[in-house]
């Protein structure tokens, strides 16, 4: 059945669709011709032969004449009548027996056969394939992941049972794709999943469970799954997934931490043992307008500033890096360090209020995150969220100024724009920036290509679903220490090389040579030293825990081995 549907779909797209229009016009012409002949037949039989016939008999006669069947049960005896019979038969031969089959063959059959001959979907991976990543489910997240896999020369295969999708991926995008049902054990065997590096399940929760159960019955290859409903995490784990990623909840958290103007502890993104990673907008803190060295964050709070966000660009700072109004600093430290920072920056702005446009799964997760801080918020959506019974949203069209005013846009300190429609997100960002020039706007980009437009529309920060999801998956594939960290940053372990034994951290030159920051020292049998001082002595074999960008990590691996 699926085969028939996908083959039918072929005739409804591109050139085949144009051809179908030509064929329909031709059929209209034939119908008009047959109806005219039938009426003329009735008229001529009455006038020339004195016979009365119904329209149906006329139709029958025309069809037998045009198809050259000519039963001979109704005939014309007069010359004009016989001339009419000859014209009907000749036009039948031309229009029904020559043009119609010719048109059908040249416009449909030949291109269809050509298309089928040209494309034969692969039903498996090459027999020697190993170390490949198998991806179930194509969306902007897995698309962004494939770009990363390509850049690292890691082989990957999509699996789809949709012929059209297979054809498009394979032919137009040059992506390797295997055609077959993702939960079919035979298909999984042909994908050589037992020799794969990782399986990524990114279909619905029920399909994912099915795939994971089948894959687990065949092999032990690690499986990462993206889950839609956080309450299904347990089921996917039970089915055998090694990592289950509640992506929408993570995105909600990322949006929420960036929108609140409350103190540092409300901005914690992730933890790594006792180490907390937080992102803090510089806006409204005493650091605004200073350089990183002048701000002396480390001296005042003990926190290490390990990254800087500037309009969506992440970089590792140097002492001269200026901290502007729009800068977001990424800091690493303990709970005590963050509390010290709150003393410097002020604990919270009492009147903080965040407006959230879009109460889907991500908006709901952002609201839940703010609720725990607690930061007051107002939700707006065009429809109630059927999955949420905890929040009450203002229901209405957020493109209307009165709805936005009802949702207190003018008083809001922060705004989260999180609908699943990027066009609407761009519009809301632009409109709200006009209504409240000082509000902190954090917008969600469902597709990577819209990130820049959201910044242009006035967003202070854009969270891209695709790149957050792809980064998480990539970190899992590379078996990074922490998986849910801020985009652009990696946390990883590396042992102290023998050449650095006895040197202090300051003299080791790790930062100068690689750009990475040492955020902890792990010595076996001892408690982990968090944010070691520059005078800490290194011992060969101790594990360094470092933070840095992907390039810096690569530099570290080259330099410290
Ligand atoms: P999710 O992708 O699960 O976060 O859901 C997106 C949410 O955005 C849904 O609840 C939609 O109702 C909502 N949404 C989509 N378009 C609009 C719009 N133009 N105005 C308000 N809400 C919208
Ligand atoms: Zn909710």
Coordinates of C-alpha atoms and ligand atoms in Angstrom, one line a residue:
X1 CA 0.0 0.0 0.0
X2 CA 2.8 2.4 1.0
X3 CA 4.5 1.5 -2.3
X4 CA 1.4 2.5 -4.3
X5 CA 1.0 5.7 -2.3
X6 CA 4.6 6.7 -2.8
X7 CA 4.4 5.9 -6.5
X8 CA 1.2 7.9 -6.9
X9 CA 3.0 10.8 -5.1
X10 CA 5.5 10.7 -7.9
X11 CA 2.8 11.9 -10.4
X12 CA 1.8 14.8 -8.2
X13 CA 5.2 16.6 -8.1
X14 CA 7.4 18.6 -10.4
X15 CA 7.3 17.8 -14.1
X16 CA 5.0 14.9 -13.7
X17 CA 2.4 17.3 -12.2
X18 CA 2.7 19.5 -15.3
X19 CA 2.2 16.5 -17.5
X20 CA -0.8 15.5 -15.5
X21 CA -2.4 18.9 -16.3
X22 CA -1.7 18.4 -20.0
X23 CA -3.4 15.0 -19.9
X24 CA -6.5 16.3 -18.1
X25 CA -6.9 19.1 -20.7
X26 CA -6.6 16.4 -23.4
X27 CA -9.3 14.3 -21.7
X28 CA -11.5 17.4 -21.6
X29 CA -11.0 17.9 -25.3
X30 CA -11.9 14.2 -26.0
X31 CA -15.0 14.5 -23.9
X32 CA -16.2 17.6 -25.8
X33 CA -15.5 15.9 -29.1
X34 CA -17.5 12.7 -28.2
X35 CA -20.4 14.7 -26.8
X36 CA -20.5 16.9 -30.0
X37 CA -20.4 13.8 -32.3
X38 CA -23.2 12.1 -30.2
X39 CA -25.4 15.2 -30.6
X40 CA -24.6 15.5 -34.3
X41 CA -25.3 11.8 -34.7
X42 CA -28.8 12.2 -33.2
X43 CA -29.5 15.2 -35.5
X44 CA -28.2 13.6 -38.7
X45 CA -30.1 10.3 -38.0
X46 CA -33.3 12.3 -37.6
X47 CA -32.8 14.5 -40.7
X48 CA -31.2 12.1 -43.1
X49 CA -32.4 8.7 -42.1
X50 CA -35.7 9.6 -40.3
X51 CA -34.6 7.6 -37.2
X52 CA -35.0 8.8 -33.6
X53 CA -32.1 7.8 -31.2
X54 CA -31.4 8.6 -27.6
X55 CA -28.2 10.4 -26.6
X56 CA -26.9 7.2 -25.0
X57 CA -27.3 5.4 -28.3
X58 CA -25.5 8.3 -30.0
X59 CA -22.6 8.0 -27.5
X60 CA -22.5 4.2 -28.1
X61 CA -22.3 4.7 -31.8
X62 CA -19.6 7.3 -31.6
X63 CA -17.4 5.1 -29.4
X64 CA -17.7 2.1 -31.6
X65 CA -16.9 4.2 -34.7
X66 CA -14.0 6.1 -33.0
X67 CA -12.4 2.9 -31.7
X68 CA -12.9 1.3 -35.2
X69 CA -15.0 -1.5 -33.6
X70 CA -18.0 -0.7 -35.9
X71 CA -20.6 -3.3 -35.0
X72 CA -22.7 -2.3 -38.0
X73 CA -26.0 -2.4 -36.0
X74 CA -26.7 1.3 -36.7
X75 CA -25.6 2.7 -40.0
X76 CA -26.1 5.7 -42.3
X77 CA -27.4 5.0 -45.8
X78 CA -27.1 8.5 -47.2
X79 CA -23.8 10.0 -48.5
X80 CA -23.6 12.9 -46.1
X81 CA -24.2 10.4 -43.3
X82 CA -21.5 8.0 -44.5
X83 CA -19.1 11.0 -44.8
X84 CA -19.9 11.8 -41.2
X85 CA -19.2 8.2 -40.2
X86 CA -15.8 8.4 -42.0
X87 CA -14.8 11.6 -40.2
X88 CA -15.8 10.2 -36.8
X89 CA -13.7 7.0 -37.5
X90 CA -10.6 8.9 -38.8
X91 CA -10.7 11.4 -35.9
X92 CA -11.0 8.4 -33.5
X93 CA -7.9 6.8 -35.0
X94 CA -6.0 10.1 -34.7
X95 CA -7.2 11.3 -31.3
X96 CA -7.9 8.0 -29.5
X97 CA -5.7 5.4 -31.0
X98 CA -2.6 7.4 -31.8
X99 CA -2.3 10.6 -29.7
X100 CA -3.7 9.2 -26.5
X101 CA -1.3 6.2 -26.1
X102 CA 1.6 8.3 -27.5
X103 CA 0.9 11.0 -24.9
X104 CA 0.5 8.5 -22.1
X105 CA 3.8 6.8 -22.9
X106 CA 5.9 9.9 -23.5
X107 CA 4.5 12.0 -20.7
X108 CA 4.1 9.4 -18.0
X109 CA 5.3 5.9 -18.6
X110 CA 8.7 6.7 -20.0
X111 CA 9.7 9.4 -17.3
X112 CA 8.3 7.0 -14.6
X113 CA 10.4 4.1 -15.9
X114 CA 13.4 6.3 -16.2
X115 CA 12.9 7.6 -12.7
X116 CA 12.6 4.0 -11.3
X117 CA 15.6 2.8 -13.2
X118 CA 17.7 5.7 -12.1
X119 CA 16.9 5.5 -8.4
X120 CA 17.2 2.3 -6.4
X121 CA 17.2 3.0 -2.7
X122 CA 19.8 1.2 -0.7
X123 CA 18.5 -1.6 1.6
X124 CA 21.6 -1.8 3.7
X125 CA 25.1 -0.5 4.4
X126 CA 28.2 -1.8 2.7
X127 CA 29.2 -5.2 4.2
X128 CA 32.5 -3.9 5.7
X129 CA 30.9 -0.8 7.3
X130 CA 31.7 -0.1 11.0
X131 CA 31.9 2.8 13.3
X132 CA 29.0 4.4 11.6
X133 CA 26.1 6.4 13.2
X134 CA 22.6 5.2 12.3
X135 CA 20.0 8.0 12.5
X136 CA 16.2 7.3 12.7
X137 CA 14.2 10.4 12.1
X138 CA 15.0 13.4 10.0
X139 CA 14.4 16.9 11.4
X140 CA 16.4 20.1 11.8
X141 CA 18.2 18.6 14.8
X142 CA 19.5 15.5 13.0
X143 CA 20.2 17.6 9.9
X144 CA 22.5 19.9 12.0
X145 CA 24.1 16.7 13.5
X146 CA 24.9 15.4 10.0
X147 CA 26.8 18.6 9.2
X148 CA 28.9 18.0 12.3
X149 CA 29.4 14.3 11.5
X150 CA 30.5 15.3 7.9
X151 CA 33.0 17.8 9.2
X152 CA 34.6 15.0 11.3
X153 CA 34.4 12.4 8.6
X154 CA 32.2 10.1 10.7
X155 CA 30.1 7.9 8.4
X156 CA 26.3 8.0 9.1
X157 CA 23.1 6.6 7.6
X158 CA 19.5 7.8 7.8
X159 CA 16.8 5.2 7.8
X160 CA 13.5 5.9 6.3
X161 CA 10.5 4.0 5.0
X162 CA 9.4 7.0 3.0
X163 CA 10.5 6.4 -0.6
X164 CA 10.1 10.1 -1.4
X165 CA 12.3 11.1 1.5
X166 CA 14.9 8.5 0.6
X167 CA 14.9 9.8 -3.0
X168 CA 15.3 13.4 -1.9
X169 CA 18.0 12.8 0.6
X170 CA 20.0 10.5 -1.7
X171 CA 19.6 12.3 -5.0
X172 CA 19.3 16.0 -4.1
X173 CA 21.3 16.2 -0.9
X174 CA 23.8 13.4 -1.4
X175 CA 23.1 12.0 2.1
X176 CA 23.5 8.3 2.7
X177 CA 20.1 6.7 3.3
X178 CA 18.8 3.2 3.8
X179 CA 15.2 2.5 2.7
X180 CA 13.3 0.3 5.1
X181 CA 11.1 0.1 8.2
X182 CA 13.2 1.4 11.2
X183 CA 11.8 -1.2 13.6
X184 CA 12.2 -4.2 11.3
X185 CA 15.0 -6.5 12.6
X186 CA 15.9 -7.5 9.0
X187 CA 16.5 -3.8 8.2
X188 CA 18.5 -3.3 11.4
X189 CA 20.7 -6.3 10.5
X190 CA 21.3 -4.9 7.1
X191 CA 22.4 -1.6 8.7
X192 CA 25.0 -3.6 10.6
X193 CA 24.0 -2.0 13.8
X194 CA 26.2 -4.4 15.8
X195 CA 29.2 -2.7 14.3
X196 CA 27.8 0.9 14.5
X197 CA 29.3 3.6 16.7
X198 CA 25.9 4.8 17.9
X199 CA 22.2 4.7 17.1
X200 CA 20.2 7.9 17.3
X201 CA 16.4 7.5 17.8
X202 CA 14.7 10.7 16.9
X203 CA 11.1 9.6 15.9
X204 CA 8.1 9.9 18.2
X205 CA 8.3 8.4 21.7
X206 CA 6.4 5.2 20.7
X207 CA 8.3 4.6 17.5
X208 CA 11.6 5.3 19.4
X209 CA 10.6 2.7 22.0
X210 CA 9.9 0.2 19.3
X211 CA 13.2 0.8 17.5
X212 CA 15.2 0.6 20.8
X213 CA 13.6 -2.7 21.8
X214 CA 14.3 -4.2 18.4
X215 CA 17.9 -2.9 18.4
X216 CA 18.5 -4.1 21.9
X217 CA 17.4 -7.6 21.0
X218 CA 20.1 -7.7 18.3
X219 CA 23.1 -5.9 19.8
X220 CA 24.6 -3.8 22.6
X221 CA 25.5 -0.7 20.5
X222 CA 24.9 2.4 22.5
X223 CA 21.6 4.2 21.7
X224 CA 20.7 7.8 22.3
X225 CA 17.1 8.9 22.1
X226 CA 15.4 12.3 22.0
X227 CA 12.2 12.1 24.0
X228 CA 9.2 14.4 23.5
X229 CA 7.4 13.9 26.8
X230 CA 9.8 13.9 29.9
X231 CA 7.5 11.4 31.6
X232 CA 8.4 8.8 28.9
X233 CA 12.2 9.0 29.8
X234 CA 11.7 6.0 32.0
X235 CA 10.1 3.9 29.3
X236 CA 12.9 4.6 26.8
X237 CA 15.5 3.7 29.4
X238 CA 13.6 0.5 30.2
X239 CA 13.5 -0.3 26.5
X240 CA 17.3 -0.1 26.5
X241 CA 18.4 3.5 25.6
X242 CA 21.7 4.5 27.1
X243 CA 21.0 8.2 26.9
X244 CA 17.5 9.8 26.8
X245 CA 17.5 13.5 26.0
X246 CA 14.5 15.6 27.0
X247 CA 15.4 18.2 24.4
X248 CA 12.3 20.3 24.8
X249 CA 12.9 20.6 28.5
X250 CA 16.5 21.5 28.0
X251 CA 15.5 24.2 25.4
X252 CA 13.0 25.6 27.9
X253 CA 15.6 25.8 30.5
X254 CA 18.1 27.5 28.1
X255 CA 15.4 30.1 27.2
X256 CA 14.4 30.7 30.8
X257 CA 17.9 31.1 32.2
X258 CA 18.7 33.7 29.6
X259 CA 15.5 35.7 30.0
X260 CA 15.4 36.3 33.7
X261 CA 17.1 39.3 35.2
X262 CA 17.4 37.6 38.6
X263 CA 20.7 36.8 40.3
X264 CA 23.4 34.4 39.3
X265 CA 21.8 31.3 40.9
X266 CA 18.8 31.6 38.6
X267 CA 21.1 31.3 35.7
X268 CA 22.7 27.9 36.4
X269 CA 22.7 25.9 33.2
X270 CA 24.3 22.7 34.3
X271 CA 26.5 21.0 36.8
X272 CA 29.5 19.0 36.6
X273 CA 30.0 17.3 40.0
X274 CA 30.1 20.2 42.4
X275 CA 30.9 22.6 39.7
X276 CA 28.1 24.7 38.4
X277 CA 28.0 26.4 35.0
X278 CA 26.0 29.6 34.8
X279 CA 25.3 32.2 32.2
X280 CA 24.9 35.7 33.3
X281 CA 23.8 38.8 31.3
X282 CA 26.2 41.6 32.1
X283 CA 23.4 44.1 31.7
X284 CA 22.5 45.7 35.0
X285 CA 25.6 44.4 36.8
X286 CA 28.6 46.6 38.0
X287 CA 30.7 44.8 35.3
X288 CA 29.0 46.5 32.4
X289 CA 31.5 48.8 30.6
X290 CA 34.6 47.2 32.1
X291 CA 37.1 44.8 30.6
X292 CA 37.3 41.3 32.0
X293 CA 40.5 42.2 33.9
X294 CA 38.9 45.3 35.4
X295 CA 35.8 43.4 36.4
X296 CA 38.1 41.0 38.4
X297 CA 35.3 38.5 38.7
X298 CA 37.7 35.8 39.9
X299 CA 39.2 37.9 42.7
X300 CA 35.8 39.1 43.9
X301 CA 33.9 35.9 43.7
X302 CA 36.2 32.9 43.0
X303 CA 34.3 32.2 39.7
X304 CA 36.2 31.6 36.5
X305 CA 34.8 33.4 33.4
X306 CA 35.2 30.7 30.8
X307 CA 33.1 32.0 27.9
X308 CA 31.5 35.1 26.4
X309 CA 28.4 35.3 24.3
X310 CA 28.0 38.3 22.1
X311 CA 24.9 38.3 19.9
X312 CA 25.0 34.5 19.4
X313 CA 28.8 34.2 19.0
X314 CA 30.5 32.3 21.7
X315 CA 34.2 33.0 22.4
X316 CA 36.7 32.3 25.1
X317 CA 37.6 35.6 26.7
X318 CA 41.0 37.2 27.3
X319 CA 41.7 39.8 30.1
X320 CA 41.1 42.7 27.6
X321 CA 37.7 41.4 26.5
X322 CA 35.2 44.2 27.0
X323 CA 32.0 43.4 28.9
X324 CA 29.2 45.3 27.1
X325 CA 25.5 45.7 27.9
X326 CA 24.6 42.8 25.6
X327 CA 27.4 40.5 26.7
X328 CA 26.6 37.3 28.5
X329 CA 29.4 35.7 30.6
X330 CA 29.6 32.0 31.2
X331 CA 31.0 31.3 34.6
X332 CA 32.1 28.1 36.4
X333 CA 32.3 27.7 40.1
X334 CA 30.6 26.3 43.2
X335 CA 27.4 27.3 44.8
X336 CA 29.4 29.5 47.3
X337 CA 31.1 31.2 44.4
X338 CA 27.8 32.0 42.8
X339 CA 26.4 33.3 46.1
X340 CA 29.4 35.6 46.3
X341 CA 28.6 36.8 42.8
X342 CA 25.0 37.5 43.9
X343 CA 26.4 39.7 46.6
X344 CA 28.3 41.7 44.0
X345 CA 25.6 41.9 41.4
X346 CA 22.6 42.2 43.7
X347 CA 20.5 39.2 44.6
X348 CA 17.5 39.8 42.4
X349 CA 15.6 42.6 40.8
X350 CA 12.3 42.4 42.8
X351 CA 10.1 43.4 40.0
X352 CA 11.4 40.7 37.5
X353 CA 8.6 39.6 35.2
X354 CA 9.0 37.4 32.2
X355 CA 6.4 37.1 29.4
X356 CA 6.4 33.8 27.5
X357 CA 4.8 33.8 24.0
X358 CA 4.1 30.2 23.1
X359 CA 2.9 27.6 25.7
X360 CA 3.8 24.5 23.8
X361 CA 6.2 21.9 25.3
X362 CA 9.2 24.3 25.3
X363 CA 7.3 27.3 26.6
X364 CA 5.8 25.1 29.3
X365 CA 9.3 23.9 30.3
X366 CA 10.6 27.5 30.4
X367 CA 7.7 28.4 32.7
X368 CA 8.3 25.4 35.0
X369 CA 12.0 26.5 35.2
X370 CA 11.1 30.1 36.1
X371 CA 8.5 28.8 38.6
X372 CA 11.2 26.9 40.6
X373 CA 13.5 30.0 40.8
X374 CA 10.8 31.6 41.5
X375 CA 10.5 34.3 38.8
X376 CA 7.0 35.6 38.0
X377 CA 5.9 35.0 34.4
X378 CA 2.9 35.4 32.1
X379 CA 2.2 32.8 29.3
X380 CA 0.4 33.7 26.0
X381 CA -0.7 31.2 23.4
X382 CA -3.2 31.0 20.6
X383 CA -4.6 27.8 22.1
X384 CA -4.6 26.0 25.4
X385 CA -1.8 23.4 26.0
X386 CA -3.5 20.0 26.2
X387 CA -0.4 18.5 28.0
X388 CA -0.3 21.1 30.8
X389 CA -2.7 21.4 33.7
X390 CA -0.4 23.6 35.8
X391 CA -0.2 26.9 34.0
X392 CA -2.9 29.3 33.0
X393 CA -2.1 31.1 29.8
X394 CA -3.6 34.2 28.2
X395 CA -5.3 32.7 25.1
X396 CA -5.3 34.9 22.1
X397 CA -3.5 36.0 19.0
X398 CA -0.2 37.5 20.1
X399 CA 0.1 39.5 16.9
X400 CA -2.6 41.8 18.4
X401 CA -1.2 44.7 20.4
X402 CA -4.1 44.5 22.9
X403 CA -3.2 40.8 23.8
X404 CA 0.4 41.8 24.3
X405 CA -0.6 44.7 26.5
X406 CA -3.0 42.5 28.4
X407 CA 0.0 40.2 28.9
X408 CA 1.9 43.1 30.4
X409 CA 4.6 43.5 27.7
X410 CA 5.2 47.0 28.8
X411 CA 6.1 46.0 32.3
X412 CA 8.0 42.8 31.5
X413 CA 11.7 42.7 32.2
X414 CA 12.2 39.6 30.1
X415 CA 10.5 38.0 27.1
X416 CA 10.7 34.5 25.8
X417 CA 9.4 34.0 22.2
X418 CA 8.9 30.3 21.7
X419 CA 6.3 29.3 19.1
X420 CA 7.0 26.6 16.6
X421 CA 6.7 29.1 13.7
X422 CA 9.8 31.0 13.0
X423 CA 8.0 33.6 10.9
X424 CA 5.7 34.3 13.9
X425 CA 8.8 34.4 16.3
X426 CA 10.5 37.0 14.1
X427 CA 7.3 39.1 14.1
X428 CA 6.8 38.9 17.9
X429 CA 10.5 39.8 18.5
X430 CA 10.2 42.9 16.2
X431 CA 6.8 44.0 17.6
X432 CA 7.8 43.5 21.3
X433 CA 11.1 45.4 20.8
X434 CA 9.0 48.3 19.6
X435 CA 6.5 48.1 22.5
X436 CA 9.2 47.8 25.1
X437 CA 12.7 48.8 24.0
X438 CA 14.4 47.7 27.3
X439 CA 12.9 44.2 27.6
X440 CA 15.4 41.3 27.4
X441 CA 14.3 39.2 24.5
X442 CA 15.3 35.6 24.1
X443 CA 13.9 34.0 21.0
X444 CA 13.8 30.4 19.8
X445 CA 14.9 29.5 16.2
X446 CA 13.3 26.3 15.0
X447 CA 15.5 26.3 11.9
X448 CA 19.2 27.3 12.0
X449 CA 18.8 29.6 9.0
X450 CA 16.5 31.9 11.0
X451 CA 19.0 32.7 13.8
X452 CA 20.4 35.8 12.1
X453 CA 16.9 37.2 11.3
X454 CA 15.9 36.9 14.9
X455 CA 18.9 38.9 16.0
X456 CA 18.2 41.5 13.3
X457 CA 14.6 41.7 14.6
X458 CA 15.9 42.7 18.0
X459 CA 16.5 39.5 20.0
X460 CA 19.2 39.7 22.7
X461 CA 19.7 36.0 22.6
X462 CA 18.6 33.3 20.2
X463 CA 18.4 29.7 21.1
X464 CA 18.5 27.4 18.1
X465 CA 16.7 24.1 18.6
X466 CA 18.8 22.5 15.9
X467 CA 22.2 23.5 17.2
X468 CA 21.5 22.8 20.8
X469 CA 20.1 19.3 19.9
X470 CA 23.0 18.6 17.6
X471 CA 25.6 19.7 20.1
X472 CA 24.1 17.5 22.8
X473 CA 24.1 14.5 20.4
X474 CA 27.6 15.2 19.2
X475 CA 28.9 15.4 22.8
X476 CA 27.2 12.1 23.5
X477 CA 28.8 10.5 20.4
X478 CA 32.2 11.8 21.5
X479 CA 31.6 10.6 25.0
X480 CA 32.2 14.0 26.6
X481 CA 32.1 14.4 30.3
X482 CA 29.0 16.6 30.5
X483 CA 26.4 16.6 27.8
X484 CA 24.0 19.4 28.5
X485 CA 26.5 22.2 28.6
X486 CA 26.1 25.6 27.0
X487 CA 26.6 25.5 23.2
X488 CA 30.1 26.0 21.9
X489 CA 31.8 24.7 25.0
X490 CA 33.1 21.3 25.9
X491 CA 34.2 19.9 29.2
X492 CA 36.7 17.1 29.0
X493 CA 39.3 15.2 31.0
X494 CA 43.0 15.0 30.2
X495 CA 45.8 13.6 32.3
X496 CA 48.7 15.9 33.4
X497 CA 51.6 14.9 31.1
X498 CA 55.0 13.8 32.7
X499 CA 56.6 17.0 31.3
X500 CA 54.4 19.2 33.5
X501 CA 55.1 17.2 36.7
X502 CA 55.8 19.7 39.6
X503 CA 55.0 22.8 37.6
X504 CA 52.4 25.2 38.9
X505 CA 49.3 25.7 36.8
X506 CA 50.5 29.3 36.0
X507 CA 53.8 28.0 34.7
X508 CA 52.3 25.0 32.8
X509 CA 51.3 27.3 30.0
X510 CA 48.1 25.3 29.4
X511 CA 46.0 28.4 28.9
X512 CA 48.5 30.2 26.7
X513 CA 49.2 27.1 24.5
X514 CA 45.7 25.8 24.2
X515 CA 43.2 28.5 25.3
X516 CA 41.5 26.0 27.6
X517 CA 40.7 26.7 31.3
X518 CA 41.5 24.1 34.0
X519 CA 38.3 24.0 36.1
X520 CA 39.2 21.1 38.4
X521 CA 41.9 18.7 39.3
X522 CA 41.0 15.1 40.0
X523 CA 43.6 13.1 41.9
X524 CA 42.9 9.5 42.8
X525 CA 42.2 9.1 46.5
X526 CA 41.9 12.8 47.0
X527 CA 38.9 15.2 46.9
X528 CA 38.6 17.0 43.6
X529 CA 40.1 20.5 43.7
X530 CA 37.6 22.9 42.2
X531 CA 38.9 25.9 40.3
X532 CA 42.5 25.4 41.4
X533 CA 44.5 28.5 42.1
X534 CA 47.2 29.4 39.6
X535 CA 49.9 28.4 42.2
X536 CA 48.5 24.9 42.5
X537 CA 51.3 22.3 41.7
X538 CA 50.5 19.7 39.1
X539 CA 51.4 16.0 39.5
X540 CA 51.8 13.7 36.5
X541 CA 48.8 11.3 36.2
X542 CA 46.4 13.7 37.9
X543 CA 43.3 14.3 35.7
X544 CA 42.8 17.9 34.5
X545 CA 39.2 18.8 33.9
X546 CA 39.2 21.5 31.2
X547 CA 36.7 23.7 29.4
X548 CA 37.1 25.1 26.0
X549 CA 35.8 25.3 22.4
X550 CA 36.1 22.3 20.1
X551 CA 39.2 23.7 18.5
X552 CA 40.8 24.4 21.9
X553 CA 40.0 20.9 23.0
X554 CA 41.8 19.6 19.8
X555 CA 44.8 21.9 20.7
X556 CA 44.8 20.5 24.2
X557 CA 44.8 16.9 23.0
X558 CA 47.8 17.7 20.7
X559 CA 49.7 19.6 23.4
X560 CA 49.1 17.7 26.5
X561 CA 49.7 14.2 25.2
Ligands
LIG1 P1 6.1 23.6 21.0 O1 6.8 23.4 19.7 O2 5.7 22.3 21.6 O3 6.9 24.5 22.0 O4 4.7 24.3 20.7 C1 4.7 25.6 20.1 C2 3.5 26.4 20.6 O5 3.5 27.6 19.8 C3 2.1 25.8 20.4 O6 1.5 25.8 21.7 C4 1.4 26.7 19.5 O7 0.0 26.9 19.9 C5 2.1 28.0 19.7 N1 2.0 28.9 18.5 C6 2.3 28.7 17.2 N2 2.1 29.8 16.5 C7 1.6 30.7 17.3 C8 1.2 32.1 17.1 N3 1.2 32.6 15.9 N4 0.8 32.8 18.2 C9 0.8 32.2 19.5 N5 1.2 30.9 19.7 C10 1.6 30.2 18.6
LIG2 ZN1 2.5 24.6 31.2

